[in-house]
Each structure stands twice: as structure tokens, then as C-alpha cells.
């Protein structure tokens, strides 16, 4: 979403720049004369445009990914090559993603607020492309993207960045996902069932295009 918005905003800036250039060219080609009031009005507006452009120029660098965000994204890419996550750990991560955090009647107001935000994050992860959901689960333990450990800006950056990538899964990934679906609590989770169906369909489409980075074999990882 963020990347799409950036492209949209960039296109807007290009359009605005061309419009301003066209206005300037029109002034140069015209032999009309402005009154003193018109001249001052145009100059005031031009000054406002310069101020707005200068502010944009100064703020753009602040939207670059931080060093920590770049490291986290690199960690995700490295997980495609060699990820030691065990099937049991992967299952726990997927349970959180699809079932959300466990709630208790003894939760404090602070705990309730934290779990509510984490629930929203789980929903965001679930809405990513199926292969990316699995990629996320393999790349990051739940403790890493807890609201107390990862800022909203970093979370949004990683979700957006990873969602724009094409990744493929191995045969053992399919086997693991099916196995998880036969055990509680995922066996009664309709969203997880829908996810598996979408996962298989997306995998078939990717295999036909023969592109995309392959997700490493989970089941061949060490259980130690």
C-alpha cells in the first residue's frame, strides 16, 4: 500500500511540475501584460510554491528506511536461503497470525490495548499474499513484531516491502500447512482453510511463470 501511494504521489509531482512548466512557457510565449496587482499576486503564489517544494525537499529523506528496517528486511531475505525455524515453531507463529493473541478476563486495560493492536497487526499480515504470509511467519518470531518491540512505521514498511515480492514455496511447505490444518486450533479456523486454498492456487500460478524466490524447506530444518 505504501509503495503504491508513493508511486501515485510521485506521478502527482510529475504532473504538477509539468503544469508549472507549461504555465511558465505560456507566460513567455504571450505578449500580454499584467497589472501591478496581478504581478504581485503571481509572485506571492510563486513564493508559496517554492516554500512548499522546499519543505517537500527537506522532508523526503525522513521517509527513507532506517538502518534497523533495512536489517529486518535483509533478515527476511536471508530466511529464504536458510531458515532454521522448526515446524512446531512455524505452527505457533501461524496460530498467532490466524487466531490472534489469547485474551483473558484478567487482562489489564494496558494488556487489552496491546492485544487489540496486535490483533490488528495479525489481520494485516493475513491480508498479505499467501506466500508472503508464510514468508513472514518464517522470517519473524512473534516476539519481534509485538507492538512493544516494533513501531507501526517499521511494521508497515516491512509489510509493504515484502508484499511487493514474489516468492515460491517448497513441497514440504504444502505438507506442513496441511498438517497444521488437521490440528487444533487451526482445524476449526475458516480463515486458515481459505488461506491454504489461496496458497495452493498462488503456488500453481507462480510455478507456471517460473519466477520468484523459493521459500526454504521448513521440514528439512533441524528440530534441535
PDB file of C-alpha atoms in Angstrom:
ATOM      1  CA  UNK A   1       0.000   0.000   0.000  1.00  0.00           C
ATOM      2  CA  UNK A   2       2.722   2.466   0.950  1.00  0.00           C
ATOM      3  CA  UNK A   3       4.706   1.748  -2.215  1.00  0.00           C
ATOM      4  CA  UNK A   4       1.599   2.196  -4.350  1.00  0.00           C
ATOM      5  CA  UNK A   5       0.906   5.500  -2.620  1.00  0.00           C
ATOM      6  CA  UNK A   6       4.485   6.579  -3.244  1.00  0.00           C
ATOM      7  CA  UNK A   7       4.130   5.855  -6.963  1.00  0.00           C
ATOM      8  CA  UNK A   8       0.839   7.731  -7.015  1.00  0.00           C
ATOM      9  CA  UNK A   9       2.362  10.721  -5.190  1.00  0.00           C
ATOM     10  CA  UNK A  10       5.385  10.682  -7.485  1.00  0.00           C
ATOM     11  CA  UNK A  11       3.098  10.778 -10.507  1.00  0.00           C
ATOM     12  CA  UNK A  12       1.255  13.706  -8.954  1.00  0.00           C
ATOM     13  CA  UNK A  13       4.521  15.600  -8.500  1.00  0.00           C
ATOM     14  CA  UNK A  14       5.467  14.951 -12.114  1.00  0.00           C
ATOM     15  CA  UNK A  15       2.076  16.258 -13.233  1.00  0.00           C
ATOM     16  CA  UNK A  16       2.371  19.353 -11.025  1.00  0.00           C
ATOM     17  CA  UNK A  17       5.873  20.061 -12.322  1.00  0.00           C
ATOM     18  CA  UNK A  18       4.730  19.789 -15.938  1.00  0.00           C
ATOM     19  CA  UNK A  19       1.776  22.071 -15.217  1.00  0.00           C
ATOM     20  CA  UNK A  20       4.016  24.737 -13.683  1.00  0.00           C
ATOM     21  CA  UNK A  21       6.469  24.451 -16.571  1.00  0.00           C
ATOM     22  CA  UNK A  22       3.598  24.817 -19.037  1.00  0.00           C
ATOM     23  CA  UNK A  23       2.347  27.925 -17.233  1.00  0.00           C
ATOM     24  CA  UNK A  24       5.834  29.430 -17.367  1.00  0.00           C
ATOM     25  CA  UNK A  25       6.165  28.612 -21.047  1.00  0.00           C
ATOM     26  CA  UNK A  26       2.760  30.172 -21.647  1.00  0.00           C
ATOM     27  CA  UNK A  27       3.854  33.377 -19.952  1.00  0.00           C
ATOM     28  CA  UNK A  28       6.978  33.558 -22.091  1.00  0.00           C
ATOM     29  CA  UNK A  29       5.063  32.954 -25.307  1.00  0.00           C
ATOM     30  CA  UNK A  30       2.402  35.524 -24.501  1.00  0.00           C
ATOM     31  CA  UNK A  31       2.670  39.252 -25.205  1.00  0.00           C
ATOM     32  CA  UNK A  32       0.085  40.107 -22.562  1.00  0.00           C
ATOM     33  CA  UNK A  33       0.945  42.463 -19.732  1.00  0.00           C
ATOM     34  CA  UNK A  34      -0.087  42.139 -16.105  1.00  0.00           C
ATOM     35  CA  UNK A  35      -1.257  44.886 -13.844  1.00  0.00           C
ATOM     36  CA  UNK A  36       0.791  45.624 -10.745  1.00  0.00           C
ATOM     37  CA  UNK A  37      -1.769  43.770  -8.647  1.00  0.00           C
ATOM     38  CA  UNK A  38      -1.706  40.721 -10.913  1.00  0.00           C
ATOM     39  CA  UNK A  39       2.090  40.661 -10.912  1.00  0.00           C
ATOM     40  CA  UNK A  40       2.245  40.733  -7.117  1.00  0.00           C
ATOM     41  CA  UNK A  41      -0.414  38.030  -6.862  1.00  0.00           C
ATOM     42  CA  UNK A  42       1.504  35.718  -9.215  1.00  0.00           C
ATOM     43  CA  UNK A  43       4.740  36.398  -7.357  1.00  0.00           C
ATOM     44  CA  UNK A  44       3.132  35.619  -3.999  1.00  0.00           C
ATOM     45  CA  UNK A  45       1.796  32.361  -5.378  1.00  0.00           C
ATOM     46  CA  UNK A  46       5.186  31.504  -6.866  1.00  0.00           C
ATOM     47  CA  UNK A  47       6.814  32.110  -3.478  1.00  0.00           C
ATOM     48  CA  UNK A  48       4.288  29.740  -1.854  1.00  0.00           C
ATOM     49  CA  UNK A  49       5.112  27.108  -4.470  1.00  0.00           C
ATOM     50  CA  UNK A  50       8.821  27.480  -3.733  1.00  0.00           C
ATOM     51  CA  UNK A  51       8.176  27.150   0.004  1.00  0.00           C
ATOM     52  CA  UNK A  52       6.069  24.038  -0.489  1.00  0.00           C
ATOM     53  CA  UNK A  53       8.681  22.493  -2.780  1.00  0.00           C
ATOM     54  CA  UNK A  54      11.465  23.320  -0.317  1.00  0.00           C
ATOM     55  CA  UNK A  55       9.517  21.734   2.551  1.00  0.00           C
ATOM     56  CA  UNK A  56       8.964  18.618   0.459  1.00  0.00           C
ATOM     57  CA  UNK A  57      12.659  18.527  -0.441  1.00  0.00           C
ATOM     58  CA  UNK A  58      13.605  18.677   3.242  1.00  0.00           C
ATOM     59  CA  UNK A  59      11.105  16.058   4.456  1.00  0.00           C
ATOM     60  CA  UNK A  60      11.583  13.393   1.759  1.00  0.00           C
ATOM     61  CA  UNK A  61      14.810  11.977   3.320  1.00  0.00           C
ATOM     62  CA  UNK A  62      12.938  11.270   6.565  1.00  0.00           C
ATOM     63  CA  UNK A  63      10.870   8.662   4.732  1.00  0.00           C
ATOM     64  CA  UNK A  64      13.865   6.536   3.854  1.00  0.00           C
ATOM     65  CA  UNK A  65      14.000   3.192   5.692  1.00  0.00           C
ATOM     66  CA  UNK A  66      16.008   3.260   8.887  1.00  0.00           C
ATOM     67  CA  UNK A  67      19.077   1.109   9.371  1.00  0.00           C
ATOM     68  CA  UNK A  68      17.054  -1.202  11.603  1.00  0.00           C
ATOM     69  CA  UNK A  69      14.314  -1.554   8.977  1.00  0.00           C
ATOM     70  CA  UNK A  70      16.864  -2.432   6.322  1.00  0.00           C
ATOM     71  CA  UNK A  71      18.371  -5.067   8.631  1.00  0.00           C
ATOM     72  CA  UNK A  72      14.961  -6.576   9.335  1.00  0.00           C
ATOM     73  CA  UNK A  73      14.180  -6.768   5.637  1.00  0.00           C
ATOM     74  CA  UNK A  74      17.574  -8.318   4.975  1.00  0.00           C
ATOM     75  CA  UNK A  75      16.772 -10.874   7.682  1.00  0.00           C
ATOM     76  CA  UNK A  76      13.614 -11.764   5.782  1.00  0.00           C
ATOM     77  CA  UNK A  77      15.573 -12.306   2.572  1.00  0.00           C
ATOM     78  CA  UNK A  78      18.162 -14.406   4.354  1.00  0.00           C
ATOM     79  CA  UNK A  79      15.362 -16.566   5.725  1.00  0.00           C
ATOM     80  CA  UNK A  80      14.582 -17.586   2.146  1.00  0.00           C
ATOM     81  CA  UNK A  81      18.025 -19.143   1.845  1.00  0.00           C
ATOM     82  CA  UNK A  82      18.448 -20.710   5.256  1.00  0.00           C
ATOM     83  CA  UNK A  83      15.769 -20.594   7.902  1.00  0.00           C
ATOM     84  CA  UNK A  84      16.186 -22.857  10.961  1.00  0.00           C
ATOM     85  CA  UNK A  85      12.571 -22.438  12.092  1.00  0.00           C
ATOM     86  CA  UNK A  86      11.079 -25.787  13.096  1.00  0.00           C
ATOM     87  CA  UNK A  87       7.593 -26.945  12.067  1.00  0.00           C
ATOM     88  CA  UNK A  88       6.386 -26.624  15.669  1.00  0.00           C
ATOM     89  CA  UNK A  89       7.643 -23.038  15.872  1.00  0.00           C
ATOM     90  CA  UNK A  90       6.113 -22.228  12.490  1.00  0.00           C
ATOM     91  CA  UNK A  91       2.794 -23.657  13.653  1.00  0.00           C
ATOM     92  CA  UNK A  92       2.801 -21.428  16.743  1.00  0.00           C
ATOM     93  CA  UNK A  93       3.520 -18.374  14.614  1.00  0.00           C
ATOM     94  CA  UNK A  94       0.702 -19.199  12.218  1.00  0.00           C
ATOM     95  CA  UNK A  95      -1.697 -19.753  15.117  1.00  0.00           C
ATOM     96  CA  UNK A  96      -0.986 -16.224  16.309  1.00  0.00           C
ATOM     97  CA  UNK A  97      -1.423 -14.802  12.818  1.00  0.00           C
ATOM     98  CA  UNK A  98      -4.755 -16.532  12.217  1.00  0.00           C
ATOM     99  CA  UNK A  99      -6.208 -16.717  15.720  1.00  0.00           C
ATOM    100  CA  UNK A 100      -4.711 -13.607  17.262  1.00  0.00           C
ATOM    101  CA  UNK A 101      -3.376 -13.266  20.816  1.00  0.00           C
ATOM    102  CA  UNK A 102      -5.109 -15.132  23.617  1.00  0.00           C
ATOM    103  CA  UNK A 103      -7.301 -12.969  25.800  1.00  0.00           C
ATOM    104  CA  UNK A 104      -8.114 -13.294  29.458  1.00  0.00           C
ATOM    105  CA  UNK A 105     -10.718 -11.781  31.694  1.00  0.00           C
ATOM    106  CA  UNK A 106      -7.849 -10.819  33.985  1.00  0.00           C
ATOM    107  CA  UNK A 107      -6.121  -8.686  31.337  1.00  0.00           C
ATOM    108  CA  UNK A 108      -5.372  -5.153  32.472  1.00  0.00           C
ATOM    109  CA  UNK A 109      -6.528  -2.218  30.351  1.00  0.00           C
ATOM    110  CA  UNK A 110      -2.969  -1.864  29.088  1.00  0.00           C
ATOM    111  CA  UNK A 111      -2.819  -5.542  28.128  1.00  0.00           C
ATOM    112  CA  UNK A 112      -6.185  -5.288  26.377  1.00  0.00           C
ATOM    113  CA  UNK A 113      -4.991  -2.298  24.353  1.00  0.00           C
ATOM    114  CA  UNK A 114      -1.748  -4.061  23.434  1.00  0.00           C
ATOM    115  CA  UNK A 115      -3.557  -7.224  22.359  1.00  0.00           C
ATOM    116  CA  UNK A 116      -6.042  -5.186  20.335  1.00  0.00           C
ATOM    117  CA  UNK A 117      -3.213  -3.580  18.381  1.00  0.00           C
ATOM    118  CA  UNK A 118      -1.532  -6.951  17.912  1.00  0.00           C
ATOM    119  CA  UNK A 119      -4.833  -8.352  16.642  1.00  0.00           C
ATOM    120  CA  UNK A 120      -4.905  -5.610  14.012  1.00  0.00           C
ATOM    121  CA  UNK A 121      -1.355  -6.477  13.008  1.00  0.00           C
ATOM    122  CA  UNK A 122      -2.282 -10.138  12.675  1.00  0.00           C
ATOM    123  CA  UNK A 123      -5.121  -9.123  10.365  1.00  0.00           C
ATOM    124  CA  UNK A 124      -2.725  -7.044   8.282  1.00  0.00           C
ATOM    125  CA  UNK A 125      -0.328  -9.978   7.927  1.00  0.00           C
ATOM    126  CA  UNK A 126      -3.191 -12.315   6.968  1.00  0.00           C
ATOM    127  CA  UNK A 127      -4.161  -9.931   4.184  1.00  0.00           C
ATOM    128  CA  UNK A 128      -0.776 -10.207   2.506  1.00  0.00           C
ATOM    129  CA  UNK A 129      -0.344 -12.585  -0.467  1.00  0.00           C
ATOM    130  CA  UNK A 130      -0.452 -16.223   0.772  1.00  0.00           C
ATOM    131  CA  UNK A 131       3.204 -16.990   0.049  1.00  0.00           C
ATOM    132  CA  UNK A 132       4.226 -13.783   1.799  1.00  0.00           C
ATOM    133  CA  UNK A 133       2.207 -14.743   4.887  1.00  0.00           C
ATOM    134  CA  UNK A 134       4.279 -17.918   5.127  1.00  0.00           C
ATOM    135  CA  UNK A 135       7.457 -15.953   4.407  1.00  0.00           C
ATOM    136  CA  UNK A 136       6.615 -13.538   7.228  1.00  0.00           C
ATOM    137  CA  UNK A 137       5.925 -16.403   9.637  1.00  0.00           C
ATOM    138  CA  UNK A 138       9.264 -17.996   8.809  1.00  0.00           C
ATOM    139  CA  UNK A 139      11.232 -14.758   8.936  1.00  0.00           C
ATOM    140  CA  UNK A 140       9.962 -13.214  12.175  1.00  0.00           C
ATOM    141  CA  UNK A 141       9.088 -14.759  15.540  1.00  0.00           C
ATOM    142  CA  UNK A 142       6.011 -13.230  17.113  1.00  0.00           C
ATOM    143  CA  UNK A 143       8.074 -11.508  19.792  1.00  0.00           C
ATOM    144  CA  UNK A 144       9.834  -9.486  17.094  1.00  0.00           C
ATOM    145  CA  UNK A 145       6.734  -7.782  15.721  1.00  0.00           C
ATOM    146  CA  UNK A 146       4.934  -7.268  19.016  1.00  0.00           C
ATOM    147  CA  UNK A 147       3.700  -3.679  19.316  1.00  0.00           C
ATOM    148  CA  UNK A 148       6.139  -3.085  22.170  1.00  0.00           C
ATOM    149  CA  UNK A 149       9.081  -4.236  20.048  1.00  0.00           C
ATOM    150  CA  UNK A 150       8.329  -2.901  16.569  1.00  0.00           C
ATOM    151  CA  UNK A 151       6.986   0.543  15.697  1.00  0.00           C
ATOM    152  CA  UNK A 152       3.990   0.981  13.415  1.00  0.00           C
ATOM    153  CA  UNK A 153       6.201   2.661  10.820  1.00  0.00           C
ATOM    154  CA  UNK A 154       8.624  -0.278  10.742  1.00  0.00           C
ATOM    155  CA  UNK A 155       5.805  -2.827  10.668  1.00  0.00           C
ATOM    156  CA  UNK A 156       4.086  -1.026   7.783  1.00  0.00           C
ATOM    157  CA  UNK A 157       7.371  -0.727   5.887  1.00  0.00           C
ATOM    158  CA  UNK A 158       8.107  -4.457   6.151  1.00  0.00           C
ATOM    159  CA  UNK A 159       4.562  -5.482   5.242  1.00  0.00           C
ATOM    160  CA  UNK A 160       4.560  -3.226   2.207  1.00  0.00           C
ATOM    161  CA  UNK A 161       8.061  -4.165   1.093  1.00  0.00           C
ATOM    162  CA  UNK A 162       7.540  -7.902   1.454  1.00  0.00           C
ATOM    163  CA  UNK A 163       4.091  -7.818  -0.155  1.00  0.00           C
ATOM    164  CA  UNK A 164       5.637  -6.450  -3.334  1.00  0.00           C
ATOM    165  CA  UNK A 165       7.885  -9.514  -3.739  1.00  0.00           C
ATOM    166  CA  UNK A 166       7.177 -12.825  -5.458  1.00  0.00           C
ATOM    167  CA  UNK A 167       8.214 -15.904  -3.514  1.00  0.00           C
ATOM    168  CA  UNK A 168       7.655 -19.616  -4.062  1.00  0.00           C
ATOM    169  CA  UNK A 169       7.109 -22.384  -1.534  1.00  0.00           C
ATOM    170  CA  UNK A 170       8.520 -25.900  -1.414  1.00  0.00           C
ATOM    171  CA  UNK A 171       6.537 -29.148  -1.412  1.00  0.00           C
ATOM    172  CA  UNK A 172       7.206 -29.584   2.293  1.00  0.00           C
ATOM    173  CA  UNK A 173       5.621 -26.192   2.938  1.00  0.00           C
ATOM    174  CA  UNK A 174       2.381 -27.528   1.479  1.00  0.00           C
ATOM    175  CA  UNK A 175       2.655 -30.662   3.594  1.00  0.00           C
ATOM    176  CA  UNK A 176       3.269 -28.657   6.761  1.00  0.00           C
ATOM    177  CA  UNK A 177       0.361 -26.309   6.113  1.00  0.00           C
ATOM    178  CA  UNK A 178      -1.972 -29.252   5.509  1.00  0.00           C
ATOM    179  CA  UNK A 179      -0.748 -30.958   8.682  1.00  0.00           C
ATOM    180  CA  UNK A 180      -1.382 -27.813  10.739  1.00  0.00           C
ATOM    181  CA  UNK A 181      -4.937 -27.705   9.365  1.00  0.00           C
ATOM    182  CA  UNK A 182      -5.670 -31.101  10.927  1.00  0.00           C
ATOM    183  CA  UNK A 183      -4.740 -29.977  14.442  1.00  0.00           C
ATOM    184  CA  UNK A 184      -6.353 -27.632  16.927  1.00  0.00           C
ATOM    185  CA  UNK A 185      -6.896 -24.745  16.859  1.00  0.00           C
ATOM    186  CA  UNK A 186      -6.324 -24.230  13.123  1.00  0.00           C
ATOM    187  CA  UNK A 187      -8.591 -27.144  12.179  1.00  0.00           C
ATOM    188  CA  UNK A 188     -11.620 -25.010  13.053  1.00  0.00           C
ATOM    189  CA  UNK A 189     -10.283 -21.752  11.609  1.00  0.00           C
ATOM    190  CA  UNK A 190     -12.067 -20.882   8.359  1.00  0.00           C
ATOM    191  CA  UNK A 191      -9.584 -18.130   7.556  1.00  0.00           C
ATOM    192  CA  UNK A 192      -6.745 -20.634   7.736  1.00  0.00           C
ATOM    193  CA  UNK A 193      -8.652 -23.001   5.451  1.00  0.00           C
ATOM    194  CA  UNK A 194      -9.178 -20.171   2.965  1.00  0.00           C
ATOM    195  CA  UNK A 195      -5.502 -19.289   3.281  1.00  0.00           C
ATOM    196  CA  UNK A 196      -4.406 -22.820   2.345  1.00  0.00           C
ATOM    197  CA  UNK A 197      -6.641 -22.820  -0.720  1.00  0.00           C
ATOM    198  CA  UNK A 198      -5.316 -19.432  -1.798  1.00  0.00           C
ATOM    199  CA  UNK A 199      -1.776 -20.604  -1.047  1.00  0.00           C
ATOM    200  CA  UNK A 200      -2.101 -23.629  -3.336  1.00  0.00           C
ATOM    201  CA  UNK A 201      -3.677 -21.539  -6.103  1.00  0.00           C
ATOM    202  CA  UNK A 202      -0.972 -18.871  -5.879  1.00  0.00           C
ATOM    203  CA  UNK A 203       1.756 -21.516  -5.850  1.00  0.00           C
ATOM    204  CA  UNK A 204       0.379 -23.006  -9.055  1.00  0.00           C
ATOM    205  CA  UNK A 205       0.337 -19.602 -10.737  1.00  0.00           C
ATOM    206  CA  UNK A 206       3.912 -18.905  -9.659  1.00  0.00           C
ATOM    207  CA  UNK A 207       5.070 -22.300 -10.886  1.00  0.00           C
ATOM    208  CA  UNK A 208       3.595 -21.548 -14.287  1.00  0.00           C
ATOM    209  CA  UNK A 209       5.526 -18.291 -14.504  1.00  0.00           C
ATOM    210  CA  UNK A 210       8.648 -19.978 -13.047  1.00  0.00           C
ATOM    211  CA  UNK A 211       9.651 -16.756 -11.313  1.00  0.00           C
ATOM    212  CA  UNK A 212      10.048 -15.798  -7.693  1.00  0.00           C
ATOM    213  CA  UNK A 213      12.409 -16.599  -4.879  1.00  0.00           C
ATOM    214  CA  UNK A 214      11.848 -20.029  -3.351  1.00  0.00           C
ATOM    215  CA  UNK A 215      10.955 -20.307   0.310  1.00  0.00           C
ATOM    216  CA  UNK A 216      13.339 -22.688   2.022  1.00  0.00           C
ATOM    217  CA  UNK A 217      12.296 -26.185   3.033  1.00  0.00           C
ATOM    218  CA  UNK A 218      10.844 -25.930   6.537  1.00  0.00           C
ATOM    219  CA  UNK A 219      10.538 -29.632   7.251  1.00  0.00           C
ATOM    220  CA  UNK A 220      14.186 -30.279   6.443  1.00  0.00           C
ATOM    221  CA  UNK A 221      15.218 -27.870   9.197  1.00  0.00           C
ATOM    222  CA  UNK A 222      16.719 -29.221  12.373  1.00  0.00           C
ATOM    223  CA  UNK A 223      14.325 -29.883  15.227  1.00  0.00           C
ATOM    224  CA  UNK A 224      17.028 -29.316  17.780  1.00  0.00           C
TER     225      UNK A 224
END
